[in-house]
């Protein structure tokens, strides 16, 4: 059955998402909290010199820049071009050449089979319609090419954070699915279906240890991370709700804290690679 898309509603939703990801300091999060994820994905996906690579929902190029440093030809695509200035500076610092292009992961502006490797590092998971986004990943990858994804898992720290914020957030728009489902291997296998072979998955963690206390993490996070800032804006008029969310996020970080002296947390993610059928 063909899905009907209300184009006006979809554009309005994407405009809200773009504004949300432009809030705070996402470039700082990528550089200071999760910089190792991009190189991890590039290595897992076997990117090589000369490959045509697309980084979907690339942000500031966490994966695009290390991919370009292999000698690959890299397009970094994202819904939020406000992030590209920081991305260009990041690429320049490393001497990487990256082509930055605005685009929605659910309607990628590329012909079928354009890329040898299509990557997304905690990126495509935030497109609201999972099947549409997965179909686009498959479509723009050449037959026999590689799709490589890193996604936060439902029961890891970030999955738990989205569950923690949910009671304080506005209701999800109709048809939108929760981002951390992309961290569930079975969900992604079903999305990609028999259009791919050689699916390889592993779950691993990134250690986040730059914070003195769980509360220090919460205070930082609520000023830098777009989805969290948006939830605080939604409840902004109610000091009791704000205090409760502060407490819930601090409790979350406390539950994950294995540090002695300072806060040390392990945030779980799924690395999944697959080959498109030739
Ligand atoms: C958590 S950031 C990840 C950015 C980068 N890949 C990284 O590893 O730092 C999520 C990114 O998804 C982008 N994004 C959200 N919805 C999108 C959509 N529908 N199409 C393309 N990009 C989208 C946001 O603009 C943001 O840059």
XYZ file of C-alpha atoms and ligand atoms in Angstrom:
305
model
C 0.000 0.000 0.000
C 1.362 3.424 -0.919
C 1.695 5.790 2.027
C 0.041 9.172 1.545
C 2.140 12.079 2.707
C 0.566 15.360 3.767
C 3.330 17.523 2.289
C 2.373 20.714 4.121
C 2.252 18.969 7.522
C 5.533 17.202 6.764
C 7.269 20.449 5.833
C 6.010 22.090 9.018
C 7.289 19.158 11.104
C 10.704 19.234 9.409
C 10.919 22.996 9.943
C 10.319 22.408 13.668
C 12.985 19.689 13.729
C 15.458 21.944 11.922
C 14.843 24.748 14.429
C 15.257 22.276 17.323
C 18.639 20.963 16.108
C 19.863 24.524 15.603
C 19.234 25.272 19.316
C 21.944 25.190 21.948
C 25.387 23.958 20.955
C 25.204 20.726 18.996
C 28.690 21.337 17.512
C 30.011 21.321 21.086
C 28.236 18.036 21.890
C 29.705 16.374 18.797
C 33.205 17.675 19.525
C 33.293 17.201 23.297
C 30.961 14.291 24.130
C 30.794 11.853 21.182
C 33.751 12.600 18.835
C 34.822 8.941 18.693
C 31.571 7.758 17.107
C 32.328 9.140 13.630
C 35.709 7.405 13.208
C 34.201 4.213 14.687
C 31.470 4.206 12.021
C 33.884 4.985 9.180
C 36.138 2.089 10.202
C 33.216 -0.346 10.667
C 31.874 0.574 7.217
C 35.207 0.011 5.460
C 35.305 3.430 3.745
C 38.230 3.606 1.304
C 39.977 6.179 -0.869
C 37.944 6.925 -3.976
C 34.599 5.784 -2.510
C 31.593 8.040 -3.091
C 30.226 8.481 0.439
C 27.050 10.094 1.748
C 26.795 11.007 5.446
C 23.067 11.330 6.188
C 22.049 13.690 9.014
C 25.729 14.549 9.197
C 25.459 17.465 11.617
C 28.947 18.958 11.844
C 30.587 16.008 10.080
C 31.402 13.622 12.919
C 31.509 10.792 10.333
C 31.894 12.865 7.129
C 35.258 14.341 8.138
C 37.029 11.069 9.043
C 35.473 9.515 5.916
C 36.979 12.296 3.773
C 40.369 11.802 5.452
C 40.506 8.276 3.964
C 40.533 9.881 0.490
C 36.826 9.239 -0.156
C 34.594 11.822 -1.913
C 32.126 12.802 0.780
C 28.789 14.575 0.761
C 27.575 15.648 4.224
C 23.790 16.052 4.110
C 21.625 17.421 6.918
C 18.224 18.972 7.554
C 19.885 21.740 9.588
C 22.311 23.814 7.513
C 22.854 26.046 10.549
C 25.339 23.332 11.631
C 27.431 23.538 8.466
C 29.531 26.530 9.483
C 30.895 24.583 12.454
C 31.226 21.550 10.174
C 33.280 23.511 7.658
C 35.566 24.751 10.443
C 35.951 21.171 11.782
C 36.797 19.900 8.276
C 39.272 22.739 7.680
C 41.060 22.045 10.978
C 41.668 18.470 9.787
C 42.428 19.351 6.164
C 39.368 17.397 4.955
C 37.340 18.271 1.864
C 33.602 17.735 2.366
C 30.652 18.835 0.233
C 27.893 20.175 2.568
C 24.335 19.869 1.241
C 20.975 20.523 2.875
C 18.587 17.580 2.667
C 15.858 15.614 4.423
C 16.790 11.967 5.129
C 13.231 11.008 4.116
C 13.562 12.597 0.651
C 17.235 12.579 -0.289
C 17.972 14.756 -3.328
C 20.123 12.127 -5.123
C 19.548 9.678 -7.972
C 19.265 5.939 -7.277
C 22.590 4.207 -6.645
C 24.688 7.389 -6.425
C 26.901 6.316 -3.490
C 29.233 3.402 -2.697
C 28.791 3.927 1.046
C 25.936 5.592 2.931
C 26.608 6.392 6.585
C 24.593 7.846 9.408
C 25.987 8.453 12.888
C 23.194 8.923 15.468
C 21.534 10.860 12.642
C 18.921 9.135 10.485
C 17.407 7.774 13.716
C 15.956 11.279 14.278
C 13.967 11.308 11.029
C 10.398 10.666 12.225
C 9.221 8.127 9.603
C 11.573 5.180 9.834
C 10.474 3.230 6.778
C 10.667 6.274 4.519
C 14.181 7.045 5.760
C 15.349 3.429 5.432
C 13.969 3.265 1.875
C 16.001 6.344 0.998
C 19.222 4.876 2.452
C 18.762 1.782 0.291
C 17.741 3.739 -2.813
C 20.798 6.026 -2.970
C 23.289 3.214 -2.253
C 24.581 1.445 -5.375
C 23.905 -2.297 -5.694
C 26.651 -4.050 -3.736
C 27.365 -0.896 -1.728
C 27.485 -0.466 2.046
C 25.090 1.094 4.540
C 26.672 1.860 7.935
C 24.691 3.136 10.911
C 25.351 4.058 14.524
C 22.211 4.477 16.633
C 21.568 4.936 20.353
C 19.910 1.813 21.784
C 16.455 1.834 23.454
C 17.792 0.629 26.804
C 21.072 2.511 26.852
C 21.571 5.951 28.365
C 20.162 8.014 25.494
C 17.157 5.707 25.042
C 16.484 6.105 28.766
C 16.910 9.871 28.465
C 14.195 10.089 25.799
C 11.890 7.969 28.009
C 12.664 10.273 30.948
C 11.783 13.387 28.930
C 8.615 11.949 27.337
C 6.116 12.883 30.096
C 7.297 16.492 29.853
C 7.310 16.678 26.023
C 4.484 17.585 23.658
C 2.766 14.539 22.097
C 4.638 13.039 19.149
C 3.221 14.031 15.756
C 1.013 11.396 14.057
C 3.084 8.663 12.399
C 6.358 9.639 14.096
C 8.325 6.777 15.647
C 10.747 6.954 18.612
C 14.382 7.536 17.531
C 16.002 4.819 19.728
C 14.063 2.089 17.859
C 16.908 2.376 15.306
C 19.118 0.937 18.040
C 17.038 -2.259 18.008
C 18.657 -4.655 15.549
C 15.394 -6.438 14.651
C 13.680 -3.145 13.865
C 16.448 -2.097 11.452
C 16.603 -5.540 9.819
C 12.853 -5.279 9.187
C 13.204 -1.747 7.774
C 15.960 -2.764 5.354
C 14.351 -6.137 4.570
C 15.676 -8.421 1.866
C 17.147 -5.499 -0.055
C 20.344 -6.008 1.961
C 22.604 -8.933 2.846
C 25.595 -9.438 5.164
C 24.070 -7.547 8.080
C 26.648 -7.221 10.864
C 25.784 -5.698 14.233
C 27.515 -5.029 17.512
C 26.568 -3.093 20.583
C 29.212 -1.000 22.275
C 29.506 2.063 24.474
C 31.062 5.488 24.434
C 32.377 6.612 27.809
C 31.230 10.082 28.824
C 33.433 11.341 31.638
C 33.756 15.106 31.279
C 31.429 16.029 34.149
C 32.073 16.505 37.867
C 28.631 15.272 38.970
C 25.343 13.998 37.481
C 23.853 17.417 38.186
C 26.673 19.124 36.270
C 25.853 16.908 33.285
C 22.122 17.834 33.545
C 22.924 21.573 33.732
C 25.192 21.305 30.670
C 22.803 19.093 28.677
C 19.751 21.328 29.144
C 21.650 24.223 27.543
C 23.334 22.423 24.616
C 21.183 19.548 23.296
C 18.318 20.647 21.013
C 15.753 17.936 21.910
C 16.267 18.568 25.638
C 16.133 22.346 25.257
C 12.870 21.967 23.307
C 11.284 19.942 26.148
C 12.331 22.554 28.738
C 10.808 25.263 26.519
C 7.560 23.299 26.396
C 7.267 23.218 30.221
C 8.996 26.576 30.717
C 5.995 28.247 32.341
C 5.759 25.694 35.150
C 8.592 25.864 37.706
C 7.441 22.631 39.409
C 7.690 20.720 36.135
C 11.100 22.211 35.406
C 12.346 21.205 38.870
C 10.922 17.682 38.389
C 12.637 17.247 35.010
C 15.914 18.566 36.464
C 15.584 15.921 39.177
C 14.630 13.112 36.783
C 17.560 13.818 34.436
C 19.971 14.045 37.369
C 18.621 10.728 38.706
C 19.120 9.171 35.272
C 22.770 10.257 35.169
C 23.208 9.061 38.756
C 21.902 5.597 37.826
C 24.451 5.343 35.013
C 27.339 6.914 36.965
C 30.104 4.398 37.690
C 32.676 7.047 38.584
C 34.434 7.540 41.841
C 35.079 11.234 42.423
C 33.788 12.426 39.025
C 30.926 11.212 36.865
C 31.689 8.421 34.387
C 28.887 7.025 32.212
C 28.802 4.456 29.408
C 26.297 5.305 26.662
C 25.320 2.278 24.577
C 24.891 2.305 20.801
C 24.359 -0.186 17.973
C 26.763 -0.329 15.032
C 25.070 -1.933 12.026
C 26.540 -2.473 8.585
C 24.854 -4.109 5.603
C 25.480 -4.634 1.908
C 22.837 -3.727 -0.672
C 21.997 -6.615 -3.022
C 24.017 -6.514 -6.215
C 22.434 13.849 17.141
S 22.717 14.772 15.675
C 23.969 13.780 14.860
C 24.863 14.576 13.960
C 26.133 13.850 13.479
N 25.819 12.738 12.620
C 26.996 13.416 14.638
O 27.359 12.236 14.726
O 27.357 14.288 15.436
C 21.274 14.451 14.748
C 21.272 15.150 13.390
O 20.146 14.698 12.642
C 19.713 15.771 11.849
N 18.356 15.475 11.402
C 17.233 15.374 12.165
N 16.173 15.057 11.395
C 16.633 14.966 10.112
C 16.029 14.668 8.860
N 14.722 14.424 8.747
N 16.823 14.656 7.763
C 18.143 14.912 7.839
N 18.769 15.221 8.995
C 18.026 15.238 10.123
C 19.843 16.973 12.760
O 19.833 18.178 12.070
C 21.180 16.663 13.452
O 22.244 17.232 12.764
